[in-house]
Coordinates of C-alpha atoms in Angstrom, one line a residue:
M1 CA 1.9 -0.3 10.5
A2 CA 0.6 -1.2 7.1
I3 CA 0.8 1.9 5.0
S4 CA 2.6 0.6 1.9
R5 CA 6.3 1.2 1.7
R6 CA 5.9 2.3 -1.9
H7 CA 5.8 5.9 -2.9
L8 CA 2.7 6.7 -4.9
L9 CA 1.4 9.2 -7.3
Q10 CA -2.0 9.2 -5.6
G11 CA -5.2 11.1 -6.2
G12 CA -3.6 13.0 -9.0
A13 CA -0.9 14.1 -6.7
F14 CA 2.9 13.4 -6.9
V15 CA 3.3 12.1 -3.3
A16 CA 5.4 10.2 -0.9
L17 CA 3.2 8.3 1.5
T18 CA 6.0 6.5 3.4
P19 CA 9.7 6.6 3.7
A20 CA 11.6 6.5 0.5
L21 CA 13.2 3.2 -0.2
G22 CA 16.7 3.5 1.3
T23 CA 17.3 7.1 2.0
A24 CA 19.3 7.6 5.1
A25 CA 20.8 6.9 8.3
C26 CA 20.9 5.8 11.9
F27 CA 20.4 6.9 15.4
P28 CA 23.3 7.2 17.9
T29 CA 22.8 4.4 20.4
A30 CA 20.3 1.7 21.3
T31 CA 19.5 1.9 25.0
P32 CA 16.4 2.0 27.2
A33 CA 14.3 5.2 27.0
Y34 CA 15.7 6.5 30.3
A35 CA 19.0 6.1 32.1
E36 CA 18.5 4.5 35.5
G37 CA 17.7 7.1 38.1
S38 CA 17.4 9.9 35.5
S39 CA 14.4 11.6 34.0
E40 CA 16.4 12.6 30.9
P41 CA 15.6 10.7 27.7
V42 CA 18.2 8.4 26.3
W43 CA 18.3 8.4 22.5
R44 CA 17.7 5.3 20.5
H45 CA 19.6 4.5 17.3
A46 CA 16.6 2.6 15.7
L47 CA 12.9 1.9 16.4
A48 CA 11.0 -1.4 16.2
S49 CA 7.6 -1.8 17.8
L50 CA 8.2 -5.6 18.2
G51 CA 11.2 -7.7 17.5
D52 CA 15.0 -7.3 17.2
I53 CA 17.0 -4.6 15.5
K54 CA 19.6 -5.9 13.0
Y55 CA 22.0 -3.0 12.5
P56 CA 23.9 -1.7 15.6
A57 CA 24.6 1.9 16.4
G58 CA 27.3 3.3 14.1
F59 CA 26.8 0.9 11.3
K60 CA 28.3 2.0 8.0
R61 CA 25.7 0.8 5.4
F62 CA 23.0 -1.7 4.9
G63 CA 24.3 -5.1 4.1
Y64 CA 22.3 -5.5 0.8
V65 CA 23.7 -2.5 -1.1
N66 CA 26.6 -2.2 -3.5
P67 CA 28.6 0.7 -1.9
D68 CA 30.5 1.0 -5.1
A69 CA 27.5 1.3 -7.4
P70 CA 28.2 3.8 -10.2
K71 CA 26.1 6.9 -10.5
G72 CA 24.7 7.9 -13.8
G73 CA 22.2 7.0 -16.5
V74 CA 18.5 7.5 -17.1
V75 CA 15.7 5.0 -16.4
R76 CA 12.3 5.4 -18.0
M77 CA 9.3 3.9 -16.1
F78 CA 5.7 3.2 -16.9
E79 CA 2.9 4.9 -14.8
L80 CA -0.8 4.1 -15.2
G81 CA -3.2 7.0 -14.9
T82 CA -2.4 10.7 -14.8
F83 CA -1.6 13.5 -12.4
D84 CA -2.7 17.1 -12.0
N85 CA -1.2 18.1 -8.6
F86 CA 2.1 18.1 -6.7
N87 CA 0.6 18.9 -3.3
I88 CA 0.7 15.8 -1.2
V89 CA -1.5 17.4 1.5
I90 CA -4.6 16.9 -0.5
N91 CA -3.7 13.6 -2.1
G92 CA -6.6 11.3 -2.8
V93 CA -9.1 14.1 -3.6
K94 CA -8.9 13.5 -7.3
G95 CA -7.6 11.0 -9.8
S96 CA -6.4 7.4 -9.7
L97 CA -3.6 5.7 -8.0
A98 CA -0.5 5.5 -10.2
N99 CA 2.4 3.6 -8.7
G100 CA 5.7 5.4 -8.9
V101 CA 8.7 6.4 -6.9
T102 CA 9.5 9.8 -5.5
M103 CA 12.5 10.7 -3.5
V104 CA 11.9 14.4 -3.3
L105 CA 10.3 14.7 0.2
E106 CA 11.9 12.9 3.1
T107 CA 10.6 11.6 6.4
L108 CA 12.0 11.5 9.9
T109 CA 12.9 7.8 9.5
T110 CA 13.3 5.2 6.8
R111 CA 13.1 1.4 6.9
S112 CA 15.7 -1.2 6.1
L113 CA 14.7 -3.9 3.5
D114 CA 16.2 -7.0 5.2
E115 CA 14.3 -7.0 8.5
P116 CA 10.7 -6.6 9.5
L117 CA 9.8 -2.9 9.8
T118 CA 12.8 -1.4 11.7
A119 CA 13.1 2.4 11.3
Y120 CA 16.4 4.2 11.1
G121 CA 17.0 7.9 11.0
Q122 CA 16.6 10.0 7.9
L123 CA 15.9 13.6 8.7
A124 CA 16.1 12.7 12.4
E125 CA 19.3 11.5 14.1
A126 CA 17.8 10.1 17.2
A127 CA 14.5 9.3 19.0
A128 CA 13.3 8.6 22.5
Y129 CA 10.2 7.6 24.3
P130 CA 9.2 6.5 27.8
D131 CA 8.4 3.0 28.9
D132 CA 4.7 3.7 28.8
F133 CA 4.8 4.8 25.1
S134 CA 2.9 8.0 26.0
Y135 CA 5.0 10.3 23.7
A136 CA 8.1 10.3 21.5
I137 CA 10.7 12.9 20.8
Y138 CA 12.7 13.1 17.6
R139 CA 16.0 15.0 17.2
L140 CA 16.7 16.4 13.7
R141 CA 20.1 16.2 12.1
A142 CA 21.9 19.5 12.2
E143 CA 23.1 18.9 8.6
A144 CA 19.6 18.3 7.2
R145 CA 18.9 20.8 4.4
W146 CA 16.3 21.8 1.9
H147 CA 17.3 22.0 -1.7
D148 CA 17.6 25.8 -1.3
G149 CA 20.2 25.3 1.4
K150 CA 18.1 26.2 4.4
P151 CA 18.0 23.9 7.4
V152 CA 15.1 21.5 8.2
T153 CA 13.7 22.7 11.5
P154 CA 11.2 21.5 14.1
D155 CA 8.8 24.1 12.7
D156 CA 8.8 22.3 9.4
I157 CA 7.9 19.0 11.2
V158 CA 5.0 20.7 13.1
F159 CA 3.8 22.5 10.0
S160 CA 3.8 19.3 8.0
F161 CA 2.1 17.2 10.6
D162 CA -0.6 19.7 11.3
A163 CA -1.3 20.3 7.6
L164 CA -1.5 16.6 6.8
K165 CA -3.6 15.6 9.7
K166 CA -6.1 18.5 9.1
N167 CA -6.5 18.2 5.4
S168 CA -5.7 14.6 4.4
P169 CA -8.3 12.0 5.3
M170 CA -5.7 9.2 5.2
Y171 CA -3.3 11.0 7.5
S172 CA -6.0 12.2 9.7
A173 CA -7.1 8.6 10.4
Y174 CA -3.6 7.2 10.6
Y175 CA -2.4 9.8 13.1
R176 CA -5.6 10.3 15.1
H177 CA -3.9 8.9 18.2
I178 CA -1.2 11.5 18.0
V179 CA -2.9 14.5 19.6
K180 CA 0.0 17.1 19.6
C181 CA 3.2 17.8 17.7
E182 CA 5.4 20.6 19.1
P183 CA 9.0 21.9 19.1
V184 CA 10.7 21.2 22.4
G185 CA 14.2 22.4 21.6
E186 CA 16.4 23.8 18.9
R187 CA 16.3 20.5 16.9
D188 CA 13.8 18.5 18.9
V189 CA 10.1 17.8 18.2
K190 CA 7.7 16.0 20.5
F191 CA 4.7 13.9 19.6
T192 CA 2.1 13.4 22.4
F193 CA -0.2 10.4 22.2
D194 CA -3.8 10.1 23.4
M195 CA -3.1 7.2 25.7
P196 CA -0.2 5.2 27.0
G197 CA 0.6 1.6 25.9
N198 CA 0.4 1.9 22.1
R199 CA 3.9 0.7 21.3
E200 CA 3.6 1.3 17.6
L201 CA 3.0 5.1 17.8
P202 CA 6.6 6.2 18.5
A203 CA 7.7 4.5 15.2
I204 CA 4.8 5.6 13.0
A205 CA 5.3 9.2 14.2
G206 CA 8.3 9.3 12.0
E207 CA 6.7 8.2 8.7
F208 CA 5.0 11.2 7.3
P209 CA 6.6 13.3 4.5
V210 CA 8.0 16.6 5.7
L211 CA 7.2 19.8 3.9
S212 CA 9.1 23.1 3.9
K213 CA 7.2 25.6 6.0
H214 CA 9.1 28.6 4.6
W215 CA 8.4 27.5 1.0
W216 CA 4.7 26.9 1.6
E217 CA 4.2 30.1 3.4
G218 CA 6.0 32.1 0.7
T219 CA 4.9 33.2 -2.8
D220 CA 5.3 31.7 -6.2
A221 CA 7.0 33.2 -9.3
Q222 CA 3.9 35.3 -10.0
G223 CA 3.8 36.7 -6.4
R224 CA 0.8 34.6 -5.4
K225 CA 0.8 33.3 -1.8
R226 CA 0.9 29.5 -1.8
D227 CA -1.9 27.5 -0.3
V228 CA -1.2 24.1 1.3
T229 CA -4.9 23.2 0.9
A230 CA -5.0 23.8 -2.9
T231 CA -3.8 21.8 -5.9
T232 CA -0.7 23.1 -7.6
L233 CA 1.6 22.1 -10.4
E234 CA 4.4 24.3 -9.0
I235 CA 7.4 22.1 -8.4
P236 CA 7.7 21.7 -4.6
L237 CA 10.8 22.3 -2.6
G238 CA 12.2 19.1 -1.2
S239 CA 15.1 17.8 0.9
G240 CA 15.7 14.3 -0.6
P241 CA 18.2 12.8 -3.0
Y242 CA 16.0 13.8 -6.1
R243 CA 14.2 16.9 -7.2
I244 CA 11.6 17.3 -9.9
K245 CA 13.5 18.6 -13.0
E246 CA 10.6 19.0 -15.4
F247 CA 7.2 17.7 -16.3
V248 CA 4.4 17.7 -18.8
A249 CA 1.1 17.8 -17.0
S250 CA -0.8 14.5 -17.1
R251 CA 2.0 12.9 -19.2
S252 CA 5.4 12.8 -17.6
V253 CA 7.6 13.7 -14.6
V254 CA 11.4 13.7 -14.6
L255 CA 13.4 13.4 -11.4
E256 CA 17.0 14.4 -11.3
R257 CA 19.5 13.3 -8.8
V258 CA 20.7 16.1 -6.4
K259 CA 24.4 16.0 -6.8
D260 CA 25.0 17.9 -3.5
Y261 CA 22.3 16.0 -1.6
W262 CA 23.0 16.7 2.1
G263 CA 22.4 13.0 3.1
K264 CA 24.4 11.2 0.4
D265 CA 27.0 9.9 2.9
L266 CA 24.6 8.7 5.6
A267 CA 24.8 5.1 6.5
V268 CA 21.6 4.0 4.8
S269 CA 22.1 6.2 1.7
V270 CA 25.2 4.5 0.7
G271 CA 24.8 2.5 -2.6
Q272 CA 21.4 3.8 -3.3
N273 CA 19.7 6.5 -5.5
N274 CA 22.2 5.8 -8.3
F275 CA 20.4 7.1 -11.5
D276 CA 21.0 10.6 -12.7
Q277 CA 17.4 10.7 -13.9
I278 CA 14.2 8.8 -13.3
R279 CA 11.5 9.5 -15.9
F280 CA 7.9 8.5 -15.3
E281 CA 5.8 8.2 -18.4
F282 CA 2.0 8.2 -17.9
F283 CA -0.4 6.0 -19.9
R284 CA -4.2 5.6 -19.6
D285 CA -4.0 1.9 -20.4
D286 CA -1.6 -1.0 -19.7
S287 CA -1.7 -2.2 -23.2
V288 CA -0.5 1.0 -24.7
G289 CA 2.3 1.2 -22.1
R290 CA 3.3 -2.4 -22.8
E291 CA 3.7 -1.6 -26.5
A292 CA 5.7 1.4 -25.7
F293 CA 8.0 -0.8 -23.6
K294 CA 8.3 -3.4 -26.4
A295 CA 9.3 -0.5 -28.7
D296 CA 12.1 0.5 -26.3
Q297 CA 10.3 3.7 -25.2
L298 CA 10.4 2.4 -21.6
D299 CA 13.1 0.5 -19.7
W300 CA 11.0 -1.3 -17.1
F301 CA 7.4 -2.6 -17.2
S302 CA 5.7 -4.1 -14.2
E303 CA 3.1 -6.5 -15.5
R304 CA -0.2 -6.8 -13.7
S305 CA -1.9 -9.3 -16.0
G306 CA -1.0 -13.0 -15.6
K307 CA -2.4 -13.8 -19.1
Q308 CA -0.3 -11.0 -20.7
W309 CA 2.8 -12.2 -18.9
S310 CA 2.3 -15.6 -20.5
T311 CA 1.3 -14.4 -24.0
A312 CA 2.4 -10.8 -24.8
Y313 CA 6.1 -11.1 -24.6
D314 CA 6.8 -13.3 -27.6
F315 CA 9.0 -10.8 -29.5
P316 CA 12.6 -10.9 -30.7
A317 CA 14.2 -8.9 -27.9
V318 CA 13.0 -11.5 -25.3
T319 CA 14.2 -14.4 -27.4
E320 CA 17.6 -12.7 -27.8
K321 CA 17.8 -11.9 -24.1
R322 CA 17.9 -8.2 -24.7
V323 CA 14.7 -8.0 -22.6
I324 CA 14.7 -9.9 -19.3
K325 CA 11.5 -11.2 -17.8
E326 CA 11.8 -11.9 -14.1
K327 CA 9.5 -12.6 -11.2
F328 CA 10.6 -11.1 -7.9
P329 CA 9.3 -12.8 -4.7
D330 CA 7.2 -10.5 -2.5
E331 CA 7.9 -11.3 1.1
S332 CA 7.4 -7.8 2.3
S333 CA 3.7 -7.8 2.7
G334 CA 0.4 -9.6 2.6
R335 CA -3.0 -8.6 1.4
M336 CA -6.6 -9.3 0.7
Q337 CA -8.1 -8.4 -2.7
G338 CA -11.8 -9.0 -3.3
F339 CA -15.1 -7.7 -4.5
A340 CA -16.2 -5.6 -1.5
F341 CA -19.9 -5.2 -0.7
N342 CA -21.1 -1.8 0.5
L343 CA -22.9 -2.7 3.7
R344 CA -24.3 0.8 3.9
R345 CA -26.7 -0.5 1.2
P346 CA -29.5 -2.5 3.0
L347 CA -29.3 -5.2 0.3
F348 CA -26.0 -6.5 1.6
A349 CA -27.0 -6.7 5.3
D350 CA -27.6 -10.5 5.3
V351 CA -24.5 -12.6 5.4
R352 CA -26.3 -15.3 3.5
L353 CA -26.6 -13.1 0.5
R354 CA -22.9 -12.2 0.7
R355 CA -22.0 -15.9 1.0
A356 CA -24.2 -16.6 -2.1
F357 CA -22.2 -14.1 -4.1
N358 CA -19.0 -16.0 -3.2
L359 CA -20.6 -19.3 -4.2
A360 CA -21.5 -17.8 -7.6
Y361 CA -17.8 -16.9 -8.3
D362 CA -16.1 -19.6 -10.2
W363 CA -12.6 -18.3 -9.5
E364 CA -10.8 -21.4 -10.8
T365 CA -12.3 -21.1 -14.3
S366 CA -11.7 -17.3 -14.2
D367 CA -8.0 -17.9 -13.4
R368 CA -7.6 -20.5 -16.1
L369 CA -9.3 -18.5 -18.8
L370 CA -8.3 -14.9 -17.9
S371 CA -4.8 -15.4 -16.3
N372 CA -3.4 -18.7 -17.6
G373 CA -3.5 -20.1 -14.1
E374 CA -0.9 -17.6 -12.8
Y375 CA -2.6 -16.9 -9.4
H376 CA -3.9 -18.5 -6.3
R377 CA -7.1 -17.5 -4.5
D378 CA -7.0 -15.3 -1.5
S379 CA -8.0 -17.2 1.6
S380 CA -7.0 -14.7 4.2
Y381 CA -6.8 -11.0 4.9
F382 CA -3.1 -11.6 5.5
D383 CA -2.5 -13.8 2.4
G384 CA 1.2 -14.3 1.9
M385 CA 2.0 -14.0 5.6
P386 CA 1.6 -17.5 7.1
E387 CA 2.4 -16.1 10.6
F388 CA -0.9 -14.2 10.6
M389 CA -3.2 -16.4 8.5
A390 CA -6.0 -18.2 10.2
T391 CA -5.9 -22.0 9.4
G392 CA -7.7 -25.0 10.7
L393 CA -9.7 -24.4 13.9
P394 CA -8.6 -21.8 16.5
E395 CA -6.5 -23.1 19.4
D396 CA -4.2 -22.0 22.2
Q397 CA -3.8 -18.2 22.5
E398 CA -6.0 -17.5 19.4
L399 CA -8.9 -19.5 20.9
Q400 CA -8.5 -17.7 24.2
I401 CA -8.7 -14.4 22.4
L402 CA -11.8 -15.4 20.4
E403 CA -13.6 -16.6 23.5
T404 CA -13.7 -13.0 24.7
V405 CA -16.0 -12.2 21.7
R406 CA -17.8 -15.5 21.3
D407 CA -21.2 -13.9 21.5
K408 CA -20.4 -11.4 18.8
V409 CA -19.1 -13.6 16.0
P410 CA -20.5 -16.3 13.7
A411 CA -20.7 -19.7 15.3
E412 CA -18.6 -21.2 12.4
V413 CA -15.6 -19.3 13.7
F414 CA -15.3 -22.0 16.4
T415 CA -16.6 -25.0 14.5
T416 CA -15.6 -24.8 10.9
P417 CA -12.3 -23.9 9.1
Y418 CA -13.0 -21.2 6.6
K419 CA -12.8 -22.3 3.0
N420 CA -13.7 -20.6 -0.3
P421 CA -16.1 -22.6 -2.5
V422 CA -14.2 -24.4 -5.3
G423 CA -15.3 -24.3 -9.0
G424 CA -13.3 -25.1 -12.1
N425 CA -15.9 -27.2 -14.0
D426 CA -19.5 -27.2 -14.9
E427 CA -20.5 -29.7 -12.3
A428 CA -18.9 -27.8 -9.4
S429 CA -20.3 -24.5 -10.6
R430 CA -23.8 -25.9 -10.7
A431 CA -23.5 -27.3 -7.2
N432 CA -22.2 -24.0 -5.9
L433 CA -25.1 -22.1 -7.6
R434 CA -27.6 -24.6 -6.1
E435 CA -26.2 -23.9 -2.6
A436 CA -26.3 -20.1 -3.3
S437 CA -30.0 -20.4 -4.3
R438 CA -30.7 -22.3 -1.1
L439 CA -29.0 -19.6 1.0
L440 CA -30.9 -16.9 -0.8
K441 CA -34.2 -18.6 -0.2
E442 CA -33.4 -19.1 3.4
A443 CA -32.7 -15.4 3.7
G444 CA -36.1 -14.5 2.2
F445 CA -35.1 -13.9 -1.4
E446 CA -37.3 -15.4 -4.2
N447 CA -36.8 -16.1 -7.8
R448 CA -39.7 -14.8 -9.8
D449 CA -39.7 -15.2 -13.6
R450 CA -35.9 -15.7 -13.4
K451 CA -35.5 -12.5 -11.5
L452 CA -34.4 -12.5 -7.9
V453 CA -36.4 -10.3 -5.5
D454 CA -35.6 -9.4 -2.0
P455 CA -38.0 -10.1 1.0
S456 CA -39.9 -6.9 0.2
G457 CA -40.5 -7.9 -3.4
K458 CA -37.9 -5.5 -4.9
P459 CA -35.8 -6.9 -7.8
V460 CA -32.2 -7.3 -6.9
S461 CA -29.7 -5.4 -9.0
V462 CA -26.1 -4.5 -8.4
E463 CA -23.6 -2.2 -10.0
F464 CA -19.9 -3.0 -10.1
I465 CA -17.7 0.1 -10.7
C466 CA -14.2 -0.3 -12.1
Q467 CA -11.3 2.0 -12.8
D468 CA -9.5 0.1 -15.6
P469 CA -10.1 -2.5 -18.3
G470 CA -8.3 -5.2 -16.3
D471 CA -10.8 -5.0 -13.5
E472 CA -13.7 -4.8 -16.0
R473 CA -12.6 -8.1 -17.6
G474 CA -12.9 -9.9 -14.3
V475 CA -16.3 -8.5 -13.5
L476 CA -17.6 -9.4 -16.9
F477 CA -16.6 -13.0 -16.4
Y478 CA -18.4 -13.0 -13.0
K479 CA -21.6 -11.3 -14.3
P480 CA -23.3 -14.3 -16.1
Y481 CA -22.9 -16.5 -13.0
L482 CA -24.8 -13.9 -10.9
E483 CA -27.4 -13.5 -13.6
R484 CA -28.1 -17.2 -13.3
L485 CA -29.2 -16.5 -9.8
G486 CA -31.6 -13.9 -11.1
I487 CA -29.5 -10.9 -10.1
A488 CA -29.4 -8.0 -12.5
V489 CA -25.8 -6.8 -12.9
S490 CA -24.4 -3.7 -14.5
V491 CA -20.7 -2.9 -14.9
R492 CA -19.4 0.7 -15.2
T493 CA -15.8 1.7 -15.9
L494 CA -15.1 5.2 -14.7
D495 CA -12.2 7.5 -15.3
S496 CA -9.8 7.8 -12.4
V497 CA -11.2 11.0 -11.0
Q498 CA -14.8 9.8 -11.0
Y499 CA -13.8 6.4 -9.6
E500 CA -11.8 7.9 -6.7
N501 CA -14.5 10.4 -5.8
R502 CA -17.2 7.6 -5.7
R503 CA -15.0 5.3 -3.7
R504 CA -14.1 8.1 -1.2
S505 CA -17.7 9.0 -0.7
F506 CA -18.8 5.3 -0.6
D507 CA -21.1 5.8 -3.6
F508 CA -21.0 2.2 -5.0
D509 CA -22.6 -1.2 -4.6
I510 CA -19.5 -3.3 -5.2
I511 CA -15.9 -2.4 -5.9
T512 CA -12.6 -4.3 -6.1
A513 CA -10.8 -3.5 -2.9
I514 CA -7.3 -4.2 -1.8
W515 CA -6.0 -4.1 1.8
P516 CA -2.2 -4.3 1.9
Q517 CA -0.7 -5.7 5.1
S518 CA 2.7 -5.0 6.5
L519 CA 5.0 -7.3 8.5
S520 CA 3.8 -5.7 11.7
P521 CA 0.0 -5.1 11.5
G522 CA -1.2 -2.4 13.9
N523 CA -3.1 0.9 14.0
E524 CA -4.0 0.9 10.3
Q525 CA -6.4 -1.9 11.0
R526 CA -8.8 0.7 12.5
D527 CA -8.9 2.5 9.2
F528 CA -9.3 -0.8 7.3
F529 CA -12.0 -2.4 9.4
G530 CA -12.9 -0.3 12.5
S531 CA -16.4 1.0 13.1
E532 CA -15.2 4.6 13.5
A533 CA -13.9 4.6 10.0
A534 CA -17.0 3.1 8.4
D535 CA -18.7 6.5 7.7
R536 CA -15.5 8.6 7.4
P537 CA -15.1 9.8 3.8
G538 CA -11.8 8.6 2.4
S539 CA -11.2 5.7 4.9
R540 CA -10.2 2.3 3.7
N541 CA -13.1 0.6 5.5
Y542 CA -14.7 0.2 2.1
P543 CA -17.4 -2.2 3.1
G544 CA -18.5 0.0 6.1
I545 CA -17.8 -2.7 8.7
K546 CA -19.3 -1.8 12.1
N547 CA -18.7 -4.9 14.3
P548 CA -17.8 -4.7 18.0
A549 CA -15.9 -8.0 17.8
V550 CA -13.8 -6.6 15.0
D551 CA -13.1 -3.4 17.0
A552 CA -12.1 -5.5 20.1
L553 CA -9.7 -7.7 18.1
I554 CA -8.1 -4.6 16.4
D555 CA -7.5 -3.2 19.9
R556 CA -5.8 -6.5 20.9
I557 CA -3.6 -6.2 17.8
I558 CA -2.5 -2.7 18.6
F559 CA -1.7 -3.4 22.2
A560 CA -0.1 -6.8 21.7
K561 CA 2.9 -7.2 24.0
D562 CA 5.0 -9.6 21.9
R563 CA 5.1 -11.1 18.4
A564 CA 3.3 -14.3 19.5
E565 CA 0.4 -12.4 20.8
L566 CA 0.3 -10.2 17.7
A567 CA 0.2 -13.3 15.5
A568 CA -2.7 -14.8 17.6
C569 CA -4.7 -11.6 17.5
C570 CA -4.2 -11.3 13.7
K571 CA -5.4 -14.9 13.2
A572 CA -8.4 -14.2 15.3
L573 CA -9.3 -11.0 13.3
D574 CA -8.7 -12.8 10.1
R575 CA -11.1 -15.6 11.0
V576 CA -13.9 -13.2 12.1
L577 CA -13.5 -11.1 8.9
L578 CA -13.6 -14.2 6.7
W579 CA -16.7 -15.7 8.3
N580 CA -18.6 -12.4 8.0
C581 CA -18.2 -12.6 4.2
Y582 CA -17.5 -8.9 3.8
V583 CA -15.8 -9.6 0.4
V584 CA -15.8 -12.2 -2.3
P585 CA -12.0 -13.0 -2.2
Q586 CA -10.2 -12.7 -5.5
F587 CA -6.6 -13.6 -6.1
A588 CA -3.0 -13.1 -5.1
F589 CA 0.3 -14.0 -6.6
G590 CA 3.3 -13.6 -4.2
F591 CA 5.6 -12.2 -6.9
D592 CA 6.1 -9.0 -8.8
R593 CA 6.4 -9.6 -12.5
A594 CA 8.7 -7.2 -14.3
A595 CA 10.2 -7.0 -17.8
R596 CA 13.3 -4.8 -18.4
W597 CA 15.7 -3.9 -21.1
D598 CA 19.0 -5.4 -20.0
R599 CA 20.8 -2.1 -19.2
F600 CA 20.9 -2.4 -15.5
S601 CA 22.5 -4.3 -12.6
H602 CA 21.6 -4.8 -8.9
P603 CA 23.4 -6.1 -5.8
E604 CA 23.2 -9.9 -5.2
P605 CA 21.2 -11.0 -3.4
L606 CA 18.4 -8.5 -3.3
P607 CA 17.0 -7.8 0.2
K608 CA 14.3 -10.2 1.4
Y609 CA 11.7 -7.4 1.9
G610 CA 12.6 -5.3 -1.0
V611 CA 10.7 -7.1 -3.8
S612 CA 12.6 -5.8 -6.9
A613 CA 13.9 -2.7 -5.1
F614 CA 13.9 -1.0 -8.5
P615 CA 15.2 1.6 -9.1
T616 CA 16.5 2.4 -5.6
L617 CA 19.2 -0.3 -5.4
W618 CA 19.9 -0.7 -9.1
W619 CA 22.4 1.1 -11.3
W620 CA 23.1 1.9 -14.9
D621 CA 25.4 -0.8 -16.3
A622 CA 27.4 0.9 -19.1
E623 CA 28.8 -2.4 -20.4
K624 CA 25.3 -4.0 -20.8
A625 CA 23.9 -0.8 -22.3
A626 CA 26.7 -0.7 -24.9
K627 CA 25.8 -4.2 -26.0
L628 CA 22.1 -3.2 -26.5
G629 CA 23.1 -0.1 -28.5
K630 CA 21.3 3.2 -28.6
R631 CA 17.7 3.4 -27.3
S632 CA 14.9 3.7 -29.8

């Protein structure tokens, strides 16, 4: 399950895609799905598709929190982009992604941050499923309440699931194997799956944000009936530890802590959600936001640029230790980031042309000049997760799995370890370009008067589309190398709405794509790389991959019976994706960079899979704040 744990302001919508970091509880007891000799379900205290569960039934709190963390204070955070909608059901229709945190809408379950993807109860108090994984039942907490005091009911769960699956391309894809959601008791809701054996489905059934049916089927202050399929800036009714207090459209959103939050004493709420207010300030450009941070208009700034991290923080507050720069290790996920070809365009059909594009990319020089050597190059679709990364030649279980698709994959999968070309100097770059020219000629391309033409004689031209100046800088560095091969290159930077619409409709030649991977890859791989998703608007199969070997390996991942088999399947998929050259790999870092004004504290140590865990686990430190003085 690889939907990112982060909450997002996505597609112009203020949304929660996955469980809030650290909001709520546990299930009663960890036992088999059925008692021996009985057809009655036995409720589980936690769900994990593979692996052990760390916290036992009845635990009091997560081990990484400070249970005595003080409540109070205001934190001001940077957001890139804008927003025009609070309706999560139609997220992704407009606008750009703008990372943020929302704890307004809750989910049935939430995840701990010190173990790989174990789900504990949030709105739900218990879950059960049979040994064949053909369905799952969740039992809601009797005390779960909306902010207006009304109880959360099975009807809310059914309404939310149906609305999201029908109207959101992302949720429609992610939950396509859940064919029915229905109430089966006063507090019970049942999810029925399309086939048995998919051990991940019981857990991911608890991940979607729950909407209030009675609120959405009601009327607004002007007496107009609400529409769950329409954009709206009406503040939605939630059930979580925060509510939206106020906002300025496209500019800011303020969350306030709900003092009488129904779940504040649950086991996995303890020590979390400590700020009285969380303010999100939106900027169209990183550089403007960075200057606002330096002027003490923001408290926390997550730095995306390696070069800026090295050069832009030479100001007195850093020297005086009033501003803290810190790199937080990211062990919670892996990823591939790269220039993705749109295989729906005939130009990119030949793998030799795609390989030539990779040979033309002098990543080492780009990293040195643009990022001060801060990064390493992606060499895997699971970069940062050694357990799943293909290395060397396939062997043992991975080799056995690949043998089942031998006739459908490049021969190099079995004979040659995948390696990106290496640049870094003029000699290496020239050698790579010569090899790229050889591959292009072998594929039927010719260079005529310094212009590359395809086998039909048509000049080769490509357009890169970008959504922010940071992406544009990287493409502009790459452009002259491709032009030396005779390829005409144009670069277009679009506003967030245009970019998202073109990406969703696959109206591009090449984009920068990112595929985040969780600690337990599974059903989301179909949306990433599966043939069914290739032509579905809004899917994350950006290249349009239609490969029967890839489909077969994804199925092996989903139905893996233990962690060892899962790892072998992921390595096999990784190797096949790499040798098909669907992307020109870019870079990864393995850390989150953040600068902060020193007004806050956090528990020690931070959880392994929480990255910075800001602001969820942090708190306002009055003593530190007093030393800094009044904010600007």
